[in-house]
Amino acid sequence: MGIVTITDEFTSPISAPRMFKAFILDGDNLLPKIAPQVFKNIETIQGDGGPGTIKQMNFAEGSAIKFVKHRVDAIDKEKMTYAYTLIEGDTLMDKIDSISYEINFESMPDGGCKGKNTSKYNTKPGVEIKEEEIKAGKEMAAGIVKAVEAYLLANPNEYV
């Protein structure tokens, strides 16, 4: 089994606490609301939202991906970090055992935030995965971040 690690960073004019609240703490409700073309719904299969919780994201009709399940590994509201592992679903294909993610938000002096997402792709034995194979997922994630940002800019009194 090999591990491919990819780190993406972004900046946003939205404060780190607002972005964390909207994207991470209330993402199960917010994401299907602002991106119904991507998400049908996000449901908790087991747990209370903390470490060990299993969630299932169901994608919109017509999507190449039907669902994914992930396990919450860690959440730190004060440090604004969130770690989870994708454990089941179409995106794993026959090449990947799991994908671990760690997302953190950091406040910037201008009132905005810097976000960092580190993804670790745990491949099956003998499988080599290339970054271009991961490109679609990265682009979708970047689009979702932009959708959350746009929603928060348009709704300045939410998630304060």
Short mmCIF file of C-alpha atoms in Angstrom, two decimals:
data_model
loop_
_atom_site.label_atom_id
_atom_site.label_comp_id
_atom_site.label_asym_id
_atom_site.label_seq_id
_atom_site.Cartn_x
_atom_site.Cartn_y
_atom_site.Cartn_z
CA MET A 1 0.00 0.00 0.00
CA GLY A 2 1.34 3.43 -0.96
CA ILE A 3 0.36 6.85 0.24
CA VAL A 4 -0.02 9.86 -2.03
CA THR A 5 -0.24 13.15 -0.11
CA ILE A 6 -1.63 16.33 -1.64
CA THR A 7 -1.96 19.68 0.11
CA ASP A 8 -4.17 22.48 -1.15
CA GLU A 9 -4.36 25.96 0.33
CA PHE A 10 -6.82 28.77 -0.23
CA THR A 11 -7.59 32.19 1.14
CA SER A 12 -10.99 33.74 1.74
CA PRO A 13 -12.33 37.13 2.83
CA ILE A 14 -14.55 35.22 5.30
CA SER A 15 -13.28 34.98 8.88
CA ALA A 16 -11.93 31.62 9.99
CA PRO A 17 -14.57 31.12 12.74
CA ARG A 18 -17.46 31.80 10.31
CA MET A 19 -15.98 29.54 7.65
CA PHE A 20 -15.41 26.74 10.18
CA LYS A 21 -18.94 27.05 11.60
CA ALA A 22 -20.60 27.02 8.19
CA PHE A 23 -18.40 24.57 6.30
CA ILE A 24 -17.55 22.10 9.06
CA LEU A 25 -19.96 22.41 11.98
CA ASP A 26 -23.12 22.95 9.89
CA GLY A 27 -21.93 21.57 6.55
CA ASP A 28 -24.39 18.66 6.69
CA ASN A 29 -27.25 21.18 6.46
CA LEU A 30 -25.62 23.98 4.47
CA LEU A 31 -23.96 22.09 1.61
CA PRO A 32 -27.14 20.45 0.20
CA LYS A 33 -28.89 23.83 0.56
CA ILE A 34 -26.30 25.84 -1.41
CA ALA A 35 -25.14 23.11 -3.81
CA PRO A 36 -28.20 20.92 -4.58
CA GLN A 37 -26.69 20.16 -7.99
CA VAL A 38 -23.91 18.31 -6.08
CA PHE A 39 -25.45 17.03 -2.83
CA LYS A 40 -28.83 15.38 -2.36
CA ASN A 41 -28.27 15.16 1.41
CA ILE A 42 -25.75 14.36 4.11
CA GLU A 43 -26.86 12.07 6.90
CA THR A 44 -25.31 10.80 10.10
CA ILE A 45 -25.34 6.99 10.08
CA GLN A 46 -23.96 6.62 13.60
CA GLY A 47 -22.51 8.86 16.30
CA ASP A 48 -23.04 12.38 17.57
CA GLY A 49 -20.78 14.34 15.21
CA GLY A 50 -17.61 13.79 17.21
CA PRO A 51 -14.77 11.32 16.56
CA GLY A 52 -16.04 7.94 15.37
CA THR A 53 -19.16 9.39 13.76
CA ILE A 54 -20.01 7.88 10.35
CA LYS A 55 -21.66 10.16 7.78
CA GLN A 56 -23.00 9.40 4.33
CA MET A 57 -23.04 12.02 1.57
CA ASN A 58 -25.61 11.24 -1.08
CA PHE A 59 -24.99 12.99 -4.38
CA ALA A 60 -27.54 14.58 -6.69
CA GLU A 61 -29.39 12.55 -9.33
CA GLY A 62 -27.34 12.13 -12.49
CA SER A 63 -24.01 12.41 -10.68
CA ALA A 64 -21.31 9.89 -11.55
CA ILE A 65 -20.86 9.42 -7.80
CA LYS A 66 -23.84 8.02 -5.89
CA PHE A 67 -22.57 8.23 -2.30
CA VAL A 68 -19.53 8.27 -0.05
CA LYS A 69 -19.20 7.43 3.64
CA HIS A 70 -16.69 9.03 5.91
CA ARG A 71 -15.63 8.67 9.52
CA VAL A 72 -14.89 11.70 11.68
CA ASP A 73 -11.41 11.21 13.14
CA ALA A 74 -10.96 14.47 15.06
CA ILE A 75 -12.58 17.86 15.47
CA ASP A 76 -11.14 20.80 17.38
CA LYS A 77 -13.44 23.83 17.47
CA GLU A 78 -10.86 26.06 19.16
CA LYS A 79 -8.04 25.29 16.72
CA MET A 80 -10.57 25.08 13.85
CA THR A 81 -9.30 21.73 12.59
CA TYR A 82 -11.26 18.78 11.27
CA ALA A 83 -9.97 15.36 10.25
CA TYR A 84 -11.97 12.62 8.57
CA THR A 85 -11.45 9.51 6.47
CA LEU A 86 -13.40 8.50 3.41
CA ILE A 87 -14.05 4.81 4.04
CA GLU A 88 -16.58 3.75 1.40
CA GLY A 89 -18.01 4.95 -1.88
CA ASP A 90 -17.65 5.34 -5.62
CA THR A 91 -14.67 7.70 -5.45
CA LEU A 92 -12.44 4.99 -4.00
CA MET A 93 -12.64 3.06 -7.28
CA ASP A 94 -10.67 -0.15 -7.22
CA LYS A 95 -7.39 1.65 -6.59
CA ILE A 96 -7.79 3.22 -3.16
CA ASP A 97 -8.40 1.72 0.29
CA SER A 98 -9.22 5.07 1.94
CA ILE A 99 -8.59 8.80 1.76
CA SER A 100 -7.75 10.74 4.93
CA TYR A 101 -8.32 14.48 5.06
CA GLU A 102 -7.26 17.16 7.51
CA ILE A 103 -8.70 20.64 7.09
CA ASN A 104 -7.75 23.69 9.12
CA PHE A 105 -8.71 27.33 9.05
CA GLU A 106 -6.41 30.08 10.26
CA SER A 107 -7.32 33.72 10.84
CA MET A 108 -5.51 36.33 8.79
CA PRO A 109 -4.76 39.94 9.83
CA ASP A 110 -7.18 41.34 7.21
CA GLY A 111 -10.12 39.54 8.85
CA GLY A 112 -10.24 36.74 6.28
CA CYS A 113 -8.83 33.27 6.59
CA LYS A 114 -6.37 30.85 5.12
CA GLY A 115 -7.50 27.28 4.71
CA LYS A 116 -5.37 24.21 4.23
CA ASN A 117 -6.54 20.75 3.21
CA THR A 118 -4.16 17.80 3.31
CA SER A 119 -5.39 14.63 1.59
CA LYS A 120 -3.69 11.26 1.97
CA TYR A 121 -4.67 8.65 -0.59
CA ASN A 122 -3.99 5.14 0.73
CA THR A 123 -3.67 3.04 -2.41
CA LYS A 124 -4.17 -0.68 -2.73
CA PRO A 125 -1.03 -2.84 -3.04
CA GLY A 126 0.73 -2.44 -6.39
CA VAL A 127 -1.39 0.54 -7.43
CA GLU A 128 0.11 3.87 -8.39
CA ILE A 129 -2.17 6.87 -8.52
CA LYS A 130 -1.33 10.04 -10.38
CA GLU A 131 -2.33 13.58 -9.44
CA GLU A 132 -4.37 13.99 -12.62
CA GLU A 133 -6.57 11.11 -11.44
CA ILE A 134 -7.34 13.17 -8.34
CA LYS A 135 -7.98 16.42 -10.25
CA ALA A 136 -11.79 16.15 -10.49
CA GLY A 137 -12.16 15.71 -6.72
CA LYS A 138 -9.87 18.66 -6.04
CA GLU A 139 -11.84 20.86 -8.43
CA MET A 140 -15.15 19.85 -6.84
CA ALA A 141 -13.79 20.61 -3.35
CA ALA A 142 -12.53 24.03 -4.49
CA GLY A 143 -15.95 24.77 -6.00
CA ILE A 144 -17.70 23.85 -2.75
CA VAL A 145 -15.41 26.15 -0.75
CA LYS A 146 -16.24 28.98 -3.18
CA ALA A 147 -19.97 28.23 -2.84
CA VAL A 148 -19.75 28.44 0.97
CA GLU A 149 -17.78 31.68 0.67
CA ALA A 150 -20.34 33.17 -1.74
CA TYR A 151 -23.20 32.17 0.57
CA LEU A 152 -21.51 33.76 3.59
CA LEU A 153 -20.74 36.96 1.66
CA ALA A 154 -24.41 37.18 0.59
CA ASN A 155 -25.64 36.39 4.14
CA PRO A 156 -23.39 38.41 6.49
CA ASN A 157 -25.56 37.78 9.57
CA GLU A 158 -25.37 33.99 9.38
CA TYR A 159 -22.78 31.90 11.26
CA VAL A 160 -21.48 34.88 13.23
#
